[in-house]
Tab-separated table of C-alpha atoms (C1' of nucleotides) in Angstrom:
chain	number	residue	atom	x	y	z
A	1	MET	CA	-10.180	22.740	-10.606
A	2	PHE	CA	-9.284	20.010	-12.941
A	3	LEU	CA	-5.254	19.949	-12.719
A	4	SER	CA	-6.055	18.513	-9.218
A	5	GLN	CA	-6.825	14.731	-10.002
A	6	THR	CA	-4.078	15.586	-12.506
A	7	PHE	CA	-1.347	16.294	-10.402
A	8	ALA	CA	-2.402	14.212	-7.415
A	9	ALA	CA	-2.123	11.029	-10.254
A	10	LEU	CA	1.673	12.964	-10.271
A	11	ALA	CA	2.334	13.127	-6.818
A	12	ASP	CA	3.612	9.601	-6.138
A	13	PRO	CA	6.955	8.241	-6.952
A	14	ASN	CA	5.888	4.850	-7.756
A	15	ARG	CA	3.265	6.398	-10.525
A	16	GLN	CA	6.105	8.848	-11.412
A	17	LYS	CA	7.650	5.525	-12.178
A	18	ILE	CA	5.387	3.976	-14.001
A	19	ILE	CA	5.274	6.772	-16.533
A	20	LYS	CA	8.631	7.105	-17.019
A	21	CYS	CA	8.564	3.589	-18.123
A	22	LEU	CA	5.954	4.184	-20.803
A	23	LYS	CA	7.910	7.383	-21.997
A	24	ARG	CA	9.685	4.927	-24.691
A	25	SER	CA	6.351	2.590	-25.896
A	26	GLU	CA	3.434	0.816	-24.521
A	27	LEU	CA	4.127	-1.623	-22.851
A	28	PRO	CA	2.076	-4.384	-20.699
A	29	VAL	CA	1.694	-4.691	-17.553
A	30	SER	CA	4.012	-7.711	-16.572
A	31	ALA	CA	7.101	-5.523	-18.049
A	32	ILE	CA	6.223	-2.565	-16.460
A	33	ALA	CA	5.663	-4.376	-13.095
A	34	GLN	CA	9.679	-5.311	-13.603
A	35	ASN	CA	10.766	-1.888	-12.785
A	36	LEU	CA	8.352	-1.380	-9.101
A	37	ASP	CA	8.506	-2.979	-5.787
A	38	ILE	CA	5.493	-3.525	-5.313
A	39	THR	CA	2.697	-6.473	-5.485
A	40	LEU	CA	1.142	-6.242	-9.093
A	41	ALA	CA	-2.230	-5.604	-7.214
A	42	THR	CA	-1.126	-2.229	-6.386
A	43	LEU	CA	-0.011	-1.487	-9.804
A	44	SER	CA	-3.414	-2.119	-11.218
A	45	HIS	CA	-4.106	0.385	-8.958
A	46	HIS	CA	-1.794	2.772	-10.060
A	47	LEU	CA	-2.308	2.249	-13.613
A	48	ASP	CA	-6.300	2.998	-12.730
A	49	ILE	CA	-5.084	6.477	-10.912
A	50	LEU	CA	-3.686	7.218	-14.062
A	51	ARG	CA	-6.085	6.211	-15.781
A	52	ARG	CA	-9.051	8.066	-14.269
A	53	ALA	CA	-7.014	11.058	-14.554
A	54	ASP	CA	-6.383	10.504	-18.867
A	55	LEU	CA	-2.829	10.074	-18.433
A	56	VAL	CA	-2.733	6.120	-19.894
A	57	SER	CA	-5.093	4.482	-22.302
A	58	SER	CA	-5.254	0.284	-21.707
A	59	ARG	CA	-6.186	-2.125	-24.809
A	60	ARG	CA	-5.905	-5.439	-24.567
A	61	GLU	CA	-4.290	-7.513	-26.683
A	62	GLY	CA	-5.137	-11.606	-25.998
A	63	ARG	CA	-3.964	-12.667	-22.162
A	64	GLN	CA	-1.969	-9.193	-22.252
A	65	ILE	CA	-3.166	-4.993	-21.077
A	66	PHE	CA	-1.116	-2.466	-22.504
A	67	TYR	CA	-0.998	0.659	-21.721
A	68	GLU	CA	0.665	3.926	-22.824
A	69	LEU	CA	1.029	7.410	-22.102
A	70	ASN	CA	-1.522	9.679	-23.184
A	71	LEU	CA	0.922	12.368	-24.933
A	72	SER	CA	-2.339	14.766	-25.417
A	73	VAL	CA	-3.400	14.834	-21.857
A	74	ALA	CA	0.536	16.073	-20.691
A	75	ASP	CA	0.215	18.845	-23.268
A	76	GLU	CA	-2.783	20.260	-21.775
A	77	LEU	CA	-1.302	19.963	-18.212
A	78	LEU	CA	1.632	22.284	-19.291
A	79	GLU	CA	-0.555	24.805	-20.450
A	80	GLY	CA	-2.907	24.656	-17.330
A	81	VAL	CA	0.382	24.430	-15.302
A	82	ALA	CA	2.221	27.313	-16.745
A	83	LYS	CA	-1.404	30.087	-16.964
A	84	MET	CA	-1.354	29.237	-12.971
A	85	PHE	CA	1.390	31.356	-12.295
A	86	LYS	CA	1.117	33.329	-15.452
A	87	THR	CA	0.298	36.680	-14.256
A	88	GLY	CA	-3.020	38.024	-15.817
A	89	LYS	CA	-6.672	37.223	-15.142
B	1	MET	CA	11.527	11.739	-7.210
B	2	PHE	CA	12.262	16.038	-6.170
B	3	LEU	CA	8.503	17.342	-7.688
B	4	SER	CA	6.254	14.766	-6.119
B	5	GLN	CA	6.186	17.359	-2.893
B	6	THR	CA	5.454	20.179	-6.128
B	7	PHE	CA	2.765	17.966	-7.325
B	8	ALA	CA	0.917	17.134	-3.387
B	9	ALA	CA	1.430	20.684	-2.943
B	10	LEU	CA	-0.150	21.615	-6.288
B	11	ALA	CA	-3.086	18.803	-6.128
B	12	ASP	CA	-5.243	20.337	-2.818
B	13	PRO	CA	-7.904	22.999	-4.702
B	14	ASN	CA	-7.690	24.938	-1.924
B	15	ARG	CA	-3.607	25.515	-1.872
B	16	GLN	CA	-4.757	26.357	-5.768
B	17	LYS	CA	-6.703	28.970	-5.064
B	18	ILE	CA	-4.227	30.618	-3.076
B	19	ILE	CA	-1.898	30.675	-5.167
B	20	LYS	CA	-4.489	31.956	-7.510
B	21	CYS	CA	-4.572	34.992	-5.291
B	22	LEU	CA	-1.041	35.547	-4.574
B	23	LYS	CA	-1.368	35.759	-8.665
B	24	ARG	CA	-1.549	39.410	-8.816
B	25	SER	CA	0.540	39.947	-5.183
B	26	GLU	CA	1.641	39.023	-2.883
B	27	LEU	CA	-0.891	39.698	0.516
B	28	PRO	CA	-0.869	38.869	4.036
B	29	VAL	CA	-2.890	35.697	5.399
B	30	SER	CA	-5.525	38.006	6.324
B	31	ALA	CA	-6.578	38.946	2.803
B	32	ILE	CA	-5.821	35.592	0.941
B	33	ALA	CA	-8.409	34.235	4.229
B	34	GLN	CA	-11.179	36.830	2.881
B	35	ASN	CA	-10.564	34.581	-1.014
B	36	LEU	CA	-11.611	30.696	1.174
B	37	ASP	CA	-14.003	29.081	3.588
B	38	ILE	CA	-11.378	27.200	5.640
B	39	THR	CA	-10.048	28.449	9.756
B	40	LEU	CA	-7.238	30.964	9.656
B	41	ALA	CA	-5.784	27.727	11.438
B	42	THR	CA	-6.261	25.843	7.882
B	43	LEU	CA	-5.036	28.480	5.902
B	44	SER	CA	-1.231	28.341	8.475
B	45	HIS	CA	-1.577	24.988	7.594
B	46	HIS	CA	-2.409	24.633	3.372
B	47	LEU	CA	0.752	27.379	3.976
B	48	ASP	CA	2.726	25.741	4.873
B	49	ILE	CA	2.621	23.019	2.986
B	50	LEU	CA	3.243	25.274	-0.210
B	51	ARG	CA	5.709	26.810	1.471
B	52	ARG	CA	7.866	23.464	2.069
B	53	ALA	CA	7.421	23.048	-0.882
B	54	ASP	CA	8.798	25.691	-1.920
B	55	LEU	CA	6.436	27.398	-4.004
B	56	VAL	CA	5.760	30.384	-1.715
B	57	SER	CA	7.909	32.424	0.197
B	58	SER	CA	6.511	34.289	3.938
B	59	ARG	CA	8.001	37.351	5.358
B	60	ARG	CA	7.041	40.096	8.043
B	61	GLU	CA	5.759	42.895	8.320
B	62	GLY	CA	4.622	44.203	11.887
B	63	ARG	CA	1.920	42.088	12.974
B	64	GLN	CA	1.672	40.408	9.359
B	65	ILE	CA	2.980	37.747	7.483
B	66	PHE	CA	3.092	38.309	3.961
B	67	TYR	CA	3.316	35.350	1.429
B	68	GLU	CA	4.239	35.839	-2.377
B	69	LEU	CA	4.619	33.508	-5.071
B	70	ASN	CA	8.517	31.985	-5.732
B	71	LEU	CA	8.090	32.033	-10.005
B	72	SER	CA	10.865	30.327	-9.784
B	73	VAL	CA	10.538	27.833	-8.544
B	74	ALA	CA	7.365	27.479	-11.370
B	75	ASP	CA	9.309	26.958	-13.828
B	76	GLU	CA	11.513	24.093	-12.786
B	77	LEU	CA	8.435	22.685	-12.218
B	78	LEU	CA	7.691	23.214	-15.794
B	79	GLU	CA	10.985	22.346	-17.067
B	80	GLY	CA	10.675	19.513	-14.534
B	81	VAL	CA	7.119	18.599	-16.289
B	82	ALA	CA	8.293	18.407	-19.992
B	83	LYS	CA	10.374	16.144	-19.167
B	84	MET	CA	8.744	13.753	-17.757
B	85	PHE	CA	6.356	13.305	-20.993
B	86	LYS	CA	9.533	13.966	-22.570
B	87	THR	CA	11.181	11.522	-24.781
B	88	GLY	CA	15.093	10.869	-24.781
B	89	LYS	CA	15.902	9.554	-21.145
C	1	DA	C1'	1.699	47.334	31.554
C	2	DA	C1'	-3.051	45.183	29.930
C	3	DT	C1'	-4.982	44.212	25.680
C	4	DA	C1'	-5.970	44.146	21.416
C	5	DT	C1'	-5.145	41.630	16.668
C	6	DA	C1'	-2.209	38.753	13.334
C	7	DA	C1'	-0.911	34.220	12.626
C	8	DT	C1'	1.057	30.154	14.304
C	9	DT	C1'	0.477	25.569	16.834
C	10	DA	C1'	-1.158	21.485	19.695
C	11	DG	C1'	-4.476	18.123	19.388
C	12	DA	C1'	-7.980	15.649	18.217
C	13	DT	C1'	-11.300	13.597	14.691
C	14	DA	C1'	-12.743	11.398	10.094
C	15	DC	C1'	-11.430	10.572	5.253
C	16	DA	C1'	-9.018	9.858	1.713
C	17	DC	C1'	-5.304	6.620	0.406
C	18	DA	C1'	-0.855	2.813	-0.437
C	19	DT	C1'	0.023	-1.374	0.903
C	20	DC	C1'	-0.695	-5.914	1.194
C	21	DT	C1'	-2.778	-10.923	0.440
C	22	DA	C1'	-6.390	-13.935	-1.658
C	23	DA	C1'	-9.942	-14.863	-4.882
C	24	DT	C1'	-12.331	-13.263	-9.682
C	25	DT	C1'	-12.152	-13.000	-14.410
C	26	DA	C1'	-10.409	-12.962	-19.196
C	27	DT	C1'	-7.551	-16.209	-22.111
C	28	DC	C1'	-4.506	-19.208	-23.709
C	29	DT	C1'	-2.800	-23.638	-24.623
C	30	DA	C1'	-2.495	-28.322	-24.354
D	1	DT	C1'	-12.082	-28.451	-20.862
D	2	DA	C1'	-8.410	-28.567	-17.839
D	3	DG	C1'	-5.098	-26.167	-16.836
D	4	DA	C1'	-1.546	-22.315	-17.228
D	5	DT	C1'	-0.765	-16.978	-17.442
D	6	DA	C1'	-2.300	-12.355	-17.225
D	7	DA	C1'	-4.542	-8.821	-15.289
D	8	DT	C1'	-8.575	-6.919	-11.623
D	9	DT	C1'	-11.283	-6.819	-8.058
D	10	DA	C1'	-12.410	-7.444	-3.253
D	11	DG	C1'	-11.017	-7.195	1.881
D	12	DA	C1'	-8.147	-5.598	4.928
D	13	DT	C1'	-4.597	-2.652	7.517
D	14	DG	C1'	-1.960	1.037	8.539
D	15	DT	C1'	-0.946	5.858	7.319
D	16	DG	C1'	-1.268	10.777	5.733
D	17	DT	C1'	-3.570	14.773	5.550
D	18	DA	C1'	-8.142	18.108	5.434
D	19	DT	C1'	-10.319	19.808	9.140
D	20	DC	C1'	-11.475	22.196	13.628
D	21	DT	C1'	-11.556	24.016	18.122
D	22	DA	C1'	-8.474	25.846	21.551
D	23	DA	C1'	-4.000	27.654	23.359
D	24	DT	C1'	0.429	29.720	21.702
D	25	DT	C1'	3.206	33.316	20.567
D	26	DA	C1'	4.381	37.667	18.661
D	27	DT	C1'	3.566	42.093	16.906
D	28	DA	C1'	1.589	47.051	18.180
D	29	DT	C1'	-1.337	50.167	20.530
D	30	DT	C1'	-3.297	52.771	24.097
DNA sequence: AATATAATTAGATACACATCTAATTATCTA
DNA sequence: TAGATAATTAGATGTGTATCTAATTATATT
């Protein structure tokens, strides 16, 4: 199942907090870090997992790396979940 | 986060298959087992996780135990996911 | 009561994952 | 070109999880 990776990515509370941070706007890693009580290394790891699940994208700007939500994937997720439980097929 | 348990429960491919089985109708464990390539013990474990996440319910009927999907929780999940990504607190 | 059937529970194992510290890469500035 | 800042990568550790076999519980049948 392709949704497995997405669900696994969303299952961690720290990654949910990251997503919440990014709801309003894109942010550099250092800004995200201020909302979580983990090291930068651990945060980097979580961002990597979110990126591989295609839930966020990143771009470099100078020394900083900005992360933003991929809202299109969020839509696909909603569709997937709906289909998962809706009868028919 | 309360959604973490739900996401974790849905992240496993075998548990997704179980949910797919139960979409059409409730089923006894032995019937679910025919669709998965795992032992009954492992299946029991997966059903336990789905039940603790409130995604399924069970009832005994003679020697068999029937499992069924909790569709109301599926609706809550959809809401939760939508809120998770929709802008505005 | 003894046996068969349906499922769960116990115990063990192997692998994945969240986390940390320390080291490394990349960019900017003095 | 040093030195400082921003983030990732490497390596280690403890915990959690998916899986199995074997044992146990619960119900039905003979």
